PDB file of C-alpha atoms in Angstrom:
ATOM      1  CA  UNK A   1     288.410 -31.428-134.546  1.00 56.00           C
ATOM      2  CA  UNK A   2     285.934 -29.628-137.022  1.00 56.00           C
ATOM      3  CA  UNK A   3     287.175 -29.815-140.471  1.00 58.00           C
ATOM      4  CA  UNK A   4     286.444 -26.797-143.089  1.00 62.00           C
ATOM      5  CA  UNK A   5     285.612 -28.970-146.212  1.00 58.00           C
ATOM      6  CA  UNK A   6     284.642 -25.739-148.206  1.00 61.00           C
ATOM      7  CA  UNK A   7     288.214 -24.528-147.752  1.00 64.00           C
ATOM      8  CA  UNK A   8     289.813 -27.516-148.697  1.00 66.00           C
ATOM      9  CA  UNK A   9     287.644 -27.765-151.875  1.00 59.00           C
ATOM     10  CA  UNK A  10     288.184 -24.301-152.890  1.00 62.00           C
ATOM     11  CA  UNK A  11     291.948 -24.699-152.362  1.00 64.00           C
ATOM     12  CA  UNK A  12     291.870 -27.924-154.571  1.00 58.00           C
ATOM     13  CA  UNK A  13     289.927 -26.283-157.370  1.00 60.00           C
ATOM     14  CA  UNK A  14     292.130 -23.204-157.433  1.00 61.00           C
ATOM     15  CA  UNK A  15     295.297 -25.445-157.774  1.00 57.00           C
ATOM     16  CA  UNK A  16     293.278 -27.495-160.602  1.00 60.00           C
ATOM     17  CA  UNK A  17     292.353 -24.101-162.301  1.00 57.00           C
ATOM     18  CA  UNK A  18     296.061 -23.022-162.173  1.00 60.00           C
ATOM     19  CA  UNK A  19     297.108 -26.250-163.819  1.00 56.00           C
ATOM     20  CA  UNK A  20     294.703 -26.024-166.686  1.00 52.00           C
ATOM     21  CA  UNK A  21     295.473 -22.313-167.440  1.00 57.00           C
ATOM     22  CA  UNK A  22     299.283 -23.387-167.485  1.00 59.00           C
ATOM     23  CA  UNK A  23     298.304 -25.886-169.979  1.00 56.00           C
ATOM     24  CA  UNK A  24     296.123 -23.842-172.153  1.00 51.00           C
ATOM     25  CA  UNK A  25     298.791 -21.128-172.353  1.00 56.00           C
ATOM     26  CA  UNK A  26     301.337 -23.565-173.303  1.00 53.00           C
ATOM     27  CA  UNK A  27     298.916 -24.763-176.096  1.00 53.00           C
ATOM     28  CA  UNK A  28     298.226 -21.368-177.419  1.00 50.00           C
ATOM     29  CA  UNK A  29     301.505 -20.175-177.555  1.00 52.00           C
ATOM     30  CA  UNK A  30     303.946 -22.886-178.388  1.00 52.00           C
ATOM     31  CA  UNK A  31     305.508 -22.492-181.597  1.00 50.00           C
ATOM     32  CA  UNK A  32     303.651 -24.277-184.644  1.00 46.00           C
ATOM     33  CA  UNK A  33     305.641 -26.929-186.602  1.00 43.00           C
ATOM     34  CA  UNK A  34     307.232 -25.600-189.664  1.00 50.00           C
ATOM     35  CA  UNK A  35     304.882 -26.517-192.343  1.00 48.00           C
ATOM     36  CA  UNK A  36     306.477 -28.227-195.377  1.00 49.00           C
ATOM     37  CA  UNK A  37     306.209 -27.582-199.068  1.00 48.00           C
ATOM     38  CA  UNK A  38     303.189 -30.043-199.446  1.00 48.00           C
ATOM     39  CA  UNK A  39     300.934 -28.215-196.791  1.00 47.00           C
ATOM     40  CA  UNK A  40     298.715 -25.320-197.300  1.00 46.00           C
ATOM     41  CA  UNK A  41     298.530 -22.127-195.405  1.00 44.00           C
ATOM     42  CA  UNK A  42     295.153 -23.263-194.152  1.00 46.00           C
ATOM     43  CA  UNK A  43     296.730 -26.226-192.499  1.00 45.00           C
ATOM     44  CA  UNK A  44     298.889 -23.663-190.392  1.00 47.00           C
ATOM     45  CA  UNK A  45     295.729 -22.240-188.861  1.00 48.00           C
ATOM     46  CA  UNK A  46     294.465 -25.667-187.190  1.00 46.00           C
ATOM     47  CA  UNK A  47     296.588 -25.657-184.259  1.00 51.00           C
ATOM     48  CA  UNK A  48     295.134 -22.408-183.160  1.00 52.00           C
ATOM     49  CA  UNK A  49     291.605 -23.320-183.464  1.00 55.00           C
ATOM     50  CA  UNK A  50     292.207 -26.682-181.681  1.00 56.00           C
ATOM     51  CA  UNK A  51     293.513 -24.933-178.791  1.00 52.00           C
ATOM     52  CA  UNK A  52     290.865 -22.602-178.452  1.00 54.00           C
ATOM     53  CA  UNK A  53     288.279 -25.475-178.808  1.00 59.00           C
ATOM     54  CA  UNK A  54     290.169 -27.407-176.334  1.00 58.00           C
ATOM     55  CA  UNK A  55     290.208 -24.345-174.023  1.00 58.00           C
ATOM     56  CA  UNK A  56     286.384 -24.064-174.304  1.00 64.00           C
ATOM     57  CA  UNK A  57     285.973 -27.706-173.469  1.00 65.00           C
ATOM     58  CA  UNK A  58     288.293 -27.651-170.473  1.00 60.00           C
ATOM     59  CA  UNK A  59     286.426 -24.309-169.062  1.00 63.00           C
ATOM     60  CA  UNK A  60     283.188 -26.318-169.077  1.00 70.00           C
ATOM     61  CA  UNK A  61     284.527 -29.190-167.367  1.00 67.00           C
ATOM     62  CA  UNK A  62     285.740 -26.683-164.442  1.00 67.00           C
ATOM     63  CA  UNK A  63     282.459 -25.473-164.298  1.00 66.00           C
ATOM     64  CA  UNK A  64     280.920 -28.705-164.108  1.00 73.00           C
ATOM     65  CA  UNK A  65     283.779 -29.995-161.725  1.00 68.00           C
ATOM     66  CA  UNK A  66     283.106 -26.860-159.355  1.00 70.00           C
ATOM     67  CA  UNK A  67     279.368 -27.711-159.092  1.00 74.00           C
ATOM     68  CA  UNK A  68     279.936 -31.301-158.167  1.00 75.00           C
ATOM     69  CA  UNK A  69     282.653 -30.178-155.735  1.00 71.00           C
ATOM     70  CA  UNK A  70     280.276 -27.644-154.141  1.00 73.00           C
ATOM     71  CA  UNK A  71     277.524 -30.432-154.032  1.00 76.00           C
ATOM     72  CA  UNK A  72     280.034 -32.715-152.184  1.00 73.00           C
ATOM     73  CA  UNK A  73     281.264 -30.133-150.025  1.00 71.00           C
ATOM     74  CA  UNK A  74     277.870 -29.430-148.835  1.00 72.00           C
ATOM     75  CA  UNK A  75     277.255 -33.180-148.214  1.00 72.00           C
ATOM     76  CA  UNK A  76     280.456 -33.480-146.097  1.00 70.00           C
ATOM     77  CA  UNK A  77     279.451 -30.440-144.101  1.00 67.00           C
ATOM     78  CA  UNK A  78     275.927 -31.527-143.085  1.00 69.00           C
ATOM     79  CA  UNK A  79     277.297 -35.321-142.242  1.00 65.00           C
ATOM     80  CA  UNK A  80     279.923 -33.266-140.005  1.00 63.00           C
ATOM     81  CA  UNK A  81     277.172 -31.134-138.552  1.00 63.00           C
ATOM     82  CA  UNK A  82     275.006 -34.200-137.744  1.00 58.00           C
ATOM     83  CA  UNK A  83     277.884 -36.105-136.273  1.00 58.00           C
ATOM     84  CA  UNK A  84     278.748 -33.208-134.053  1.00 54.00           C
ATOM     85  CA  UNK A  85     275.040 -32.716-132.846  1.00 54.00           C
ATOM     86  CA  UNK A  86     274.576 -36.406-131.843  1.00 57.00           C
ATOM     87  CA  UNK A  87     274.057 -36.481-128.371  1.00 63.00           C
ATOM     88  CA  UNK A  88     276.310 -38.564-126.123  1.00 66.00           C
ATOM     89  CA  UNK A  89     274.196 -41.152-123.927  1.00 68.00           C
ATOM     90  CA  UNK A  90     275.562 -42.130-120.580  1.00 75.00           C
ATOM     91  CA  UNK A  91     274.091 -45.088-118.938  1.00 77.00           C
ATOM     92  CA  UNK A  92     274.198 -45.196-115.207  1.00 80.00           C
ATOM     93  CA  UNK A  93     273.434 -48.382-112.862  1.00 80.00           C
ATOM     94  CA  UNK A  94     272.089 -47.680-109.690  1.00 81.00           C
ATOM     95  CA  UNK A  95     272.836 -50.416-107.066  1.00 83.00           C
ATOM     96  CA  UNK A  96     270.247 -50.565-104.330  1.00 78.00           C
ATOM     97  CA  UNK A  97     270.997 -52.572-101.338  1.00 79.00           C
ATOM     98  CA  UNK A  98     268.619 -53.627 -98.837  1.00 79.00           C
ATOM     99  CA  UNK A  99     269.202 -54.713 -95.388  1.00 79.00           C
ATOM    100  CA  UNK A 100     267.603 -57.957 -94.110  1.00 80.00           C
ATOM    101  CA  UNK A 101     265.045 -57.404 -91.436  1.00 83.00           C
ATOM    102  CA  UNK A 102     266.332 -57.833 -88.003  1.00 89.00           C
ATOM    103  CA  UNK A 103     265.155 -61.148 -86.369  1.00 90.00           C
ATOM    104  CA  UNK A 104     263.773 -61.272 -82.799  1.00 94.00           C
ATOM    105  CA  UNK A 105     264.257 -63.997 -80.358  1.00 94.00           C
ATOM    106  CA  UNK A 106     261.431 -65.132 -78.201  1.00 97.00           C
ATOM    107  CA  UNK A 107     260.973 -67.500 -75.353  1.00 97.00           C
ATOM    108  CA  UNK A 108     257.919 -69.572 -74.317  1.00 97.00           C
ATOM    109  CA  UNK A 109     257.115 -72.268 -71.937  1.00 98.00           C
ATOM    110  CA  UNK A 110     255.210 -75.459 -72.164  1.00 98.00           C
ATOM    111  CA  UNK A 111     253.812 -77.011 -69.150  1.00 98.00           C
ATOM    112  CA  UNK A 112     254.424 -80.321 -68.457  1.00 98.00           C
ATOM    113  CA  UNK A 113     251.255 -82.109 -66.398  1.00 98.00           C
ATOM    114  CA  UNK A 114     251.223 -84.282 -63.526  1.00 97.00           C
ATOM    115  CA  UNK A 115     253.685 -84.986 -60.404  1.00 98.00           C
ATOM    116  CA  UNK A 116     254.836 -88.307 -58.889  1.00 98.00           C
ATOM    117  CA  UNK A 117     257.780 -90.256 -57.554  1.00 98.00           C
ATOM    118  CA  UNK A 118     259.651 -93.498 -57.832  1.00 98.00           C
ATOM    119  CA  UNK A 119     262.128 -95.344 -55.699  1.00 97.00           C
ATOM    120  CA  UNK A 120     262.659 -97.792 -58.708  1.00 97.00           C
ATOM    121  CA  UNK A 121     266.563 -98.174 -59.764  1.00 97.00           C
ATOM    122  CA  UNK A 122     265.523 -98.300 -63.494  1.00 98.00           C
ATOM    123  CA  UNK A 123     263.821 -95.767 -65.711  1.00 98.00           C
ATOM    124  CA  UNK A 124     260.232 -95.600 -64.661  1.00 98.00           C
ATOM    125  CA  UNK A 125     257.287 -93.873 -66.041  1.00 98.00           C
ATOM    126  CA  UNK A 126     255.853 -90.911 -63.724  1.00 98.00           C
ATOM    127  CA  UNK A 127     252.082 -91.293 -64.282  1.00 97.00           C
ATOM    128  CA  UNK A 128     250.189 -88.339 -65.496  1.00 97.00           C
ATOM    129  CA  UNK A 129     253.052 -86.485 -67.240  1.00 98.00           C
ATOM    130  CA  UNK A 130     252.256 -87.571 -70.778  1.00 98.00           C
ATOM    131  CA  UNK A 131     251.900 -84.689 -73.662  1.00 98.00           C
ATOM    132  CA  UNK A 132     252.288 -84.285 -77.411  1.00 98.00           C
ATOM    133  CA  UNK A 133     255.078 -82.332 -78.968  1.00 98.00           C
ATOM    134  CA  UNK A 134     255.620 -81.504 -82.586  1.00 98.00           C
ATOM    135  CA  UNK A 135     258.721 -79.046 -83.305  1.00 96.00           C
ATOM    136  CA  UNK A 136     256.790 -77.894 -86.265  1.00 96.00           C
ATOM    137  CA  UNK A 137     254.528 -76.023 -84.352  1.00 97.00           C
ATOM    138  CA  UNK A 138     257.217 -73.925 -83.654  1.00 97.00           C
ATOM    139  CA  UNK A 139     258.396 -71.896 -86.703  1.00 96.00           C
ATOM    140  CA  UNK A 140     262.015 -70.418 -86.037  1.00 96.00           C
ATOM    141  CA  UNK A 141     262.877 -73.259 -83.439  1.00 97.00           C
ATOM    142  CA  UNK A 142     266.258 -72.700 -82.138  1.00 97.00           C
ATOM    143  CA  UNK A 143     266.589 -74.200 -78.663  1.00 97.00           C
ATOM    144  CA  UNK A 144     264.595 -76.257 -76.166  1.00 98.00           C
ATOM    145  CA  UNK A 145     265.546 -76.982 -72.483  1.00 99.00           C
ATOM    146  CA  UNK A 146     263.854 -79.222 -70.004  1.00 99.00           C
ATOM    147  CA  UNK A 147     263.252 -77.744 -66.495  1.00 99.00           C
ATOM    148  CA  UNK A 148     262.053 -79.179 -63.494  1.00 99.00           C
ATOM    149  CA  UNK A 149     261.260 -79.058 -59.722  1.00 98.00           C
ATOM    150  CA  UNK A 150     262.829 -82.117 -58.065  1.00 98.00           C
ATOM    151  CA  UNK A 151     264.135 -83.725 -54.984  1.00 98.00           C
ATOM    152  CA  UNK A 152     265.651 -86.736 -53.091  1.00 98.00           C
ATOM    153  CA  UNK A 153     263.338 -87.548 -50.405  1.00 96.00           C
ATOM    154  CA  UNK A 154     265.923 -88.453 -47.638  1.00 95.00           C
ATOM    155  CA  UNK A 155     268.854 -86.895 -49.481  1.00 93.00           C
ATOM    156  CA  UNK A 156     270.567 -90.439 -49.573  1.00 94.00           C
ATOM    157  CA  UNK A 157     272.195 -91.072 -52.909  1.00 95.00           C
ATOM    158  CA  UNK A 158     271.081 -89.484 -56.244  1.00 98.00           C
ATOM    159  CA  UNK A 159     267.918 -89.147 -58.105  1.00 98.00           C
ATOM    160  CA  UNK A 160     268.017 -89.160 -61.793  1.00 99.00           C
ATOM    161  CA  UNK A 161     265.087 -87.718 -64.471  1.00 99.00           C
ATOM    162  CA  UNK A 162     264.708 -87.597 -67.974  1.00 99.00           C
ATOM    163  CA  UNK A 163     262.088 -86.749 -70.907  1.00 99.00           C
ATOM    164  CA  UNK A 164     261.240 -90.093 -72.756  1.00 99.00           C
ATOM    165  CA  UNK A 165     259.686 -90.129 -76.402  1.00 99.00           C
ATOM    166  CA  UNK A 166     257.130 -93.082 -76.340  1.00 98.00           C
ATOM    167  CA  UNK A 167     256.362 -92.714 -80.018  1.00 98.00           C
ATOM    168  CA  UNK A 168     259.530 -93.761 -80.896  1.00 98.00           C
ATOM    169  CA  UNK A 169     260.728 -95.621 -77.711  1.00 98.00           C
ATOM    170  CA  UNK A 170     263.764 -93.654 -76.900  1.00 98.00           C
ATOM    171  CA  UNK A 171     265.120 -91.114 -74.465  1.00 98.00           C
ATOM    172  CA  UNK A 172     265.081 -87.670 -75.452  1.00 98.00           C
ATOM    173  CA  UNK A 173     268.595 -86.501 -76.299  1.00 98.00           C
ATOM    174  CA  UNK A 174     269.911 -83.917 -73.768  1.00 98.00           C
ATOM    175  CA  UNK A 175     267.258 -83.827 -71.318  1.00 98.00           C
ATOM    176  CA  UNK A 176     268.767 -85.311 -68.521  1.00 98.00           C
ATOM    177  CA  UNK A 177     268.881 -83.856 -64.965  1.00 99.00           C
ATOM    178  CA  UNK A 178     269.662 -84.899 -61.504  1.00 98.00           C
ATOM    179  CA  UNK A 179     269.551 -83.804 -57.742  1.00 98.00           C
ATOM    180  CA  UNK A 180     271.075 -84.965 -54.568  1.00 97.00           C
ATOM    181  CA  UNK A 181     268.988 -82.296 -52.327  1.00 96.00           C
ATOM    182  CA  UNK A 182     266.213 -82.992 -50.120  1.00 96.00           C
ATOM    183  CA  UNK A 183     264.991 -79.718 -50.905  1.00 96.00           C
ATOM    184  CA  UNK A 184     262.701 -79.026 -53.756  1.00 97.00           C
ATOM    185  CA  UNK A 185     265.303 -77.617 -56.538  1.00 96.00           C
ATOM    186  CA  UNK A 186     264.956 -76.362 -60.050  1.00 98.00           C
ATOM    187  CA  UNK A 187     267.270 -77.969 -62.332  1.00 98.00           C
ATOM    188  CA  UNK A 188     267.514 -77.021 -66.137  1.00 98.00           C
ATOM    189  CA  UNK A 189     268.906 -79.448 -68.671  1.00 98.00           C
ATOM    190  CA  UNK A 190     271.199 -78.766 -71.685  1.00 97.00           C
ATOM    191  CA  UNK A 191     269.854 -78.426 -75.227  1.00 98.00           C
ATOM    192  CA  UNK A 192     267.010 -81.009 -75.784  1.00 98.00           C
ATOM    193  CA  UNK A 193     266.649 -82.442 -79.342  1.00 97.00           C
ATOM    194  CA  UNK A 194     263.216 -84.072 -80.295  1.00 98.00           C
ATOM    195  CA  UNK A 195     262.621 -86.200 -83.338  1.00 97.00           C
ATOM    196  CA  UNK A 196     260.776 -84.971 -85.921  1.00 95.00           C
ATOM    197  CA  UNK A 197     256.835 -85.369 -85.802  1.00 96.00           C
ATOM    198  CA  UNK A 198     253.956 -85.393 -83.390  1.00 97.00           C
ATOM    199  CA  UNK A 199     255.263 -87.440 -80.513  1.00 98.00           C
ATOM    200  CA  UNK A 200     254.144 -88.853 -77.292  1.00 99.00           C
ATOM    201  CA  UNK A 201     256.619 -87.482 -74.361  1.00 99.00           C
ATOM    202  CA  UNK A 202     256.727 -88.667 -70.890  1.00 98.00           C
ATOM    203  CA  UNK A 203     258.725 -87.899 -67.685  1.00 99.00           C
ATOM    204  CA  UNK A 204     260.899 -90.694 -66.417  1.00 99.00           C
ATOM    205  CA  UNK A 205     262.903 -90.810 -63.050  1.00 99.00           C
ATOM    206  CA  UNK A 206     264.906 -93.538 -61.081  1.00 98.00           C
ATOM    207  CA  UNK A 207     266.985 -93.613 -57.698  1.00 97.00           C
ATOM    208  CA  UNK A 208     270.678 -94.440 -57.287  1.00 96.00           C
ATOM    209  CA  UNK A 209     270.078 -96.095 -54.050  1.00 94.00           C
ATOM    210  CA  UNK A 210     266.480 -97.013 -53.826  1.00 92.00           C
ATOM    211  CA  UNK A 211     265.820 -93.598 -51.748  1.00 97.00           C
ATOM    212  CA  UNK A 212     262.691 -91.877 -53.277  1.00 98.00           C
ATOM    213  CA  UNK A 213     263.070 -89.420 -56.359  1.00 98.00           C
ATOM    214  CA  UNK A 214     260.376 -86.863 -56.369  1.00 98.00           C
ATOM    215  CA  UNK A 215     259.148 -85.081 -59.508  1.00 99.00           C
ATOM    216  CA  UNK A 216     257.209 -82.036 -58.313  1.00 98.00           C
ATOM    217  CA  UNK A 217     256.637 -79.964 -61.624  1.00 98.00           C
ATOM    218  CA  UNK A 218     258.149 -79.803 -65.246  1.00 98.00           C
ATOM    219  CA  UNK A 219     258.048 -77.487 -68.284  1.00 98.00           C
ATOM    220  CA  UNK A 220     259.805 -76.917 -71.730  1.00 99.00           C
ATOM    221  CA  UNK A 221     261.618 -73.739 -72.434  1.00 98.00           C
ATOM    222  CA  UNK A 222     261.428 -73.413 -76.179  1.00 98.00           C
ATOM    223  CA  UNK A 223     263.609 -70.321 -77.891  1.00 98.00           C
ATOM    224  CA  UNK A 224     262.556 -69.145 -81.372  1.00 97.00           C
ATOM    225  CA  UNK A 225     263.845 -66.463 -83.655  1.00 96.00           C
ATOM    226  CA  UNK A 226     261.952 -64.936 -86.305  1.00 94.00           C
TER     227      UNK A 226
END
């Protein structure tokens, strides 16, 4: 709300002037005290002269006060104008959400060299199937599967196959597959877990009944996401 300081100041000044005039009138026209026998006629004139002098001083004081009041009103009006003119600054924050880039799955195959067979009932290395594998060569690696074409020569019993980590001396977890078919069949393992590092991997086979377990071919199915 805008305040009209000039109107307020002038109103206060008008009240002030009225009160002063009332006081001056009272001083001029109030009955003088009855002189005593010891006082001269000259003394009776002092109240009137004193009142006139007081009136002149009061009027000069009013002029000075008016000038001071005008100055203060001007300062207040300037301050109010500056305050009203000050711009209001609103801060706006913009949040930009970026969607992550969509990842793509891809599948590649690593061929396992060699082929062979065995009639041993214990795990036996299939010669010529050695290869090195380092999982860090496949960024974004998700899954690995062992696929192979295998058979049981006479179909008598059951043939087993697996991957063997020769570097660490352990069977590769999840790589076991089996068959009872005389015909060459493609068999896929579950998810295979390799140990970290560059490891020498081999194919091993065994037979349940001394019938010949045949490994024809093999490969790794590698799934990555990047």
